[in-house]
Coordinates of C-alpha atoms and ligand atoms in Angstrom, one line a residue:
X126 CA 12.6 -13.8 -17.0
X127 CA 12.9 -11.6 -13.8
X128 CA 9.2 -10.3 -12.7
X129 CA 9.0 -7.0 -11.4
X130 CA 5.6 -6.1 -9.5
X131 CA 4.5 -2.7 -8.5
X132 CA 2.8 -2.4 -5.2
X133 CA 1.0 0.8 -4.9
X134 CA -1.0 2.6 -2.7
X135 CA -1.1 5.8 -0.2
X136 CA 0.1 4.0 2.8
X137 CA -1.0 6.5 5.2
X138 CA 0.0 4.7 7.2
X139 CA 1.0 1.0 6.3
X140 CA -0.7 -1.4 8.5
X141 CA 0.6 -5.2 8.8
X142 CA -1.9 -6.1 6.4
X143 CA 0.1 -4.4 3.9
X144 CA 3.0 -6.4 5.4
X145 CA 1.9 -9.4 4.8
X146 CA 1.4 -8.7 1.8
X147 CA 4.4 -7.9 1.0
X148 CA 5.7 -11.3 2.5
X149 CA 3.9 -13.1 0.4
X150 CA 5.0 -11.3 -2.6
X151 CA 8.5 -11.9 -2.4
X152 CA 8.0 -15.2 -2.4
X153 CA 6.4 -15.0 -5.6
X154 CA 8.4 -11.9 -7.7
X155 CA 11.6 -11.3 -8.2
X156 CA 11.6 -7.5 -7.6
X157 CA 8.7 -5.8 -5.6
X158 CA 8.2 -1.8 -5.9
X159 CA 6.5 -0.4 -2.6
X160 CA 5.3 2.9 -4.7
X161 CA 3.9 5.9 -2.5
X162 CA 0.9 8.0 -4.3
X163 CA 2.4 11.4 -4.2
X164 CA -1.2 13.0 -4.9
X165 CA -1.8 15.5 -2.0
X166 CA -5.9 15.6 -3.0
X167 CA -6.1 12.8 -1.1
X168 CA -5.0 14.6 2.1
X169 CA -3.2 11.6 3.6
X170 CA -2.9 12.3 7.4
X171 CA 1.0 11.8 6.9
X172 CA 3.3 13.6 5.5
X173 CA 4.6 11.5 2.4
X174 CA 8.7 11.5 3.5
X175 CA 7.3 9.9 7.4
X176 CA 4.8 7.4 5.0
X177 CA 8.2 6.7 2.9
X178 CA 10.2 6.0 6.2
X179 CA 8.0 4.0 7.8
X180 CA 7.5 1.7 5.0
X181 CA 11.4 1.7 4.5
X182 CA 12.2 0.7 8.0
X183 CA 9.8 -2.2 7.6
X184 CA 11.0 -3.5 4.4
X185 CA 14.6 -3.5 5.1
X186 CA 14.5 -7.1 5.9
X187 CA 13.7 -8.0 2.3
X188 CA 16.3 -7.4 -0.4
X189 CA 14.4 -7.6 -3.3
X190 CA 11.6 -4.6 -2.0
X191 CA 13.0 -1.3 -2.6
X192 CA 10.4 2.2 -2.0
X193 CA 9.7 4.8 -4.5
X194 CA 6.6 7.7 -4.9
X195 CA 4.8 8.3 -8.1
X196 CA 2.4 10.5 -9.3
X197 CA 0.1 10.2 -12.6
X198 CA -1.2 7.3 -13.8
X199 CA 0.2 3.8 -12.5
X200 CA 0.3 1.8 -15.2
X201 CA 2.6 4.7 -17.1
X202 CA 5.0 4.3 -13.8
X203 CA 5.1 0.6 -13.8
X204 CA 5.9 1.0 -17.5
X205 CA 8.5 3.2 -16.4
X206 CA 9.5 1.2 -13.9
X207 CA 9.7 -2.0 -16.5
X208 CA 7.0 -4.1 -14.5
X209 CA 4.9 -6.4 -15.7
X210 CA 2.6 -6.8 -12.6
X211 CA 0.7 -4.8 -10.0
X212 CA 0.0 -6.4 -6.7
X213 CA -3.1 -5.2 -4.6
X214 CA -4.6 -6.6 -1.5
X215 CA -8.2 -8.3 -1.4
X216 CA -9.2 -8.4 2.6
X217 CA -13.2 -8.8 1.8
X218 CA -16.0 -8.7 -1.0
X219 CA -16.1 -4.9 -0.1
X220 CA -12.6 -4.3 -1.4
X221 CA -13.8 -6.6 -4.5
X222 CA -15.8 -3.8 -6.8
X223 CA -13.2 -0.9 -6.6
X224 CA -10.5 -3.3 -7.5
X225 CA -12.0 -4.4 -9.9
X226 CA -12.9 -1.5 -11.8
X227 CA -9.4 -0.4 -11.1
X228 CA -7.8 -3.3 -12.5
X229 CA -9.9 -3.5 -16.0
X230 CA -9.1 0.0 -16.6
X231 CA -5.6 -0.2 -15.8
X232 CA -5.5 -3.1 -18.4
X233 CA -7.1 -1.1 -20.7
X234 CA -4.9 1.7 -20.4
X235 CA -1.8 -1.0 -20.6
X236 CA -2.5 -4.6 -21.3
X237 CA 1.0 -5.5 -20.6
X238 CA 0.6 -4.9 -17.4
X239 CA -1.3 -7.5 -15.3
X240 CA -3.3 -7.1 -11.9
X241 CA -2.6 -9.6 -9.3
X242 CA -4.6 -9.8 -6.1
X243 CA -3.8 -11.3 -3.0
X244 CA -5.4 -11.9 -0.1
X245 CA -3.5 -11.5 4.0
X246 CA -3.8 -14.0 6.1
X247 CA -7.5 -13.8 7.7
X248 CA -6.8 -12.1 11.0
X249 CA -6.0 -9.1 8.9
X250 CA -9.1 -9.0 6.9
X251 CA -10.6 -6.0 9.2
X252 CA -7.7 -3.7 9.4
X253 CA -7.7 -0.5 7.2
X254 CA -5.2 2.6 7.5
X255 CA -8.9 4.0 7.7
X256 CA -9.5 2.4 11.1
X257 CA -6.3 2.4 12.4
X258 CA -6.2 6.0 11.9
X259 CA -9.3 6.8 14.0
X260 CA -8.6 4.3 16.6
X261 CA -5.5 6.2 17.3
X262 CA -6.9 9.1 17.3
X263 CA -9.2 8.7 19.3
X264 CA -6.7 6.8 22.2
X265 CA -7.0 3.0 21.6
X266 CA -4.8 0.8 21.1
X267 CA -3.4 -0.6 18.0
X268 CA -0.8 -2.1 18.8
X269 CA -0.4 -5.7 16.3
X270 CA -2.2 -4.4 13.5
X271 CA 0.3 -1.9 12.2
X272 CA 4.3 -1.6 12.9
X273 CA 5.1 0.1 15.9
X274 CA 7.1 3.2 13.9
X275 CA 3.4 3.9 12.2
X276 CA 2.1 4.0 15.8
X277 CA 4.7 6.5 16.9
X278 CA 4.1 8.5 13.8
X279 CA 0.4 8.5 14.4
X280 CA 0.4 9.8 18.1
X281 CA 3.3 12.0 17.6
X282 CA 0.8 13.5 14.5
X283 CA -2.7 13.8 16.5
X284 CA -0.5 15.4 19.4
X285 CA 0.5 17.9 17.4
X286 CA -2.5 18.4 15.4
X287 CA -5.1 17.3 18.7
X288 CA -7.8 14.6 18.2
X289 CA -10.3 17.1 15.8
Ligands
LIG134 O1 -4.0 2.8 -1.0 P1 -5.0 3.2 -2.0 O2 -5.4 4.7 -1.7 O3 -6.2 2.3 -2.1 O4 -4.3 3.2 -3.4 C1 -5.0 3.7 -4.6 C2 -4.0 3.8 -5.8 C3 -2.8 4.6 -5.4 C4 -3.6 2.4 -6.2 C5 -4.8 4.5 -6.9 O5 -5.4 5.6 -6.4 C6 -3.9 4.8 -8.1 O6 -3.5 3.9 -8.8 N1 -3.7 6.1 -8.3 C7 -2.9 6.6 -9.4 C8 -3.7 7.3 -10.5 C9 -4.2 6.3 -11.5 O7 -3.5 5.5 -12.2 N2 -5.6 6.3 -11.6 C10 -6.3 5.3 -12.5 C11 -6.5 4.0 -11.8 S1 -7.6 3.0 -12.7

């Protein structure tokens, strides 16, 4: 049977954290779905076609991780998107009650689909679009944490916009 995981989130922007994720994924699915929240309430910092770029740029190396957006519930896109698993990242106890919560109700809502967590390798445990965000922002440097096309993106953004 071919295993098709969904990997969602907002991205904004992906950080190597994500990446390794993803590395690690591919060892263990056939097909992996990188799959963009389209939800604008969320008020991502970037656009999501510069979010979908990046992340395709950084994938390219991997032939069985192709990029897509949703919106609605997840579970009814993985359906859609004949998966039978959704991959999110555990970096710390924090992450642990959200996920959680998330991943019971989305089994709820569709037990065929299962939740599988997976933790980056330890030196990524602290890094967060959050953080990276306002570490730009405010002028450090971030370089190693997230893929030098999300740094780009960033600075080019909080030039643009100024620091707030
Ligand atoms: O990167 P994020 O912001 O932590 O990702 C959160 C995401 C996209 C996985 C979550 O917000 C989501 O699944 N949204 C889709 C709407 C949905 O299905 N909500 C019910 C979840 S139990």
């Amino acid at each position: 049977m071919q295993v098709t995981a969904v990997y969602p989130g907002s991205f904004d922007p992906i950080t190597n954290g994500h990446l390794d994720i993803i590395s690690r994924g591919v060892r263990l699915f056939d097909r992996i779905i990188v799959a963009l929240l389209r939800n604008e309430d969320k008020a991502p910092l970037l656009p999501l076609s510069e979010r979908i770029e990046i992340v395709r740029s950084v994938v390219s190396r991997y032939p069985s991780v192709t990029v897509d957006s949703f919106d609605g519930l997840l579970v009814d896109y993985a359906r859609a998107r004949g998966a039978q698993a959704i991959v999110r990242g555990l970096r710390a106890l924090s992450d642990f009650e959200y996920e959680f919560q998330m991943a019971l109700m989305n089994r709820r809502l569709e037990p065929g689909v299962e939740t599988v967590f997976m933790m980056p390798s330890e030196g990524y445990s602290y890094v967060s679009s959050h953080l990276v965000k306002e570490v730009v922002r405010l002028g450090g440097d971030v370089t190693g944490l997230v893929p030098v096309e999300a740094i780009e993106r960033l600075k080019a953004r909080y030039a643009s916009t100024g620091p707030g």
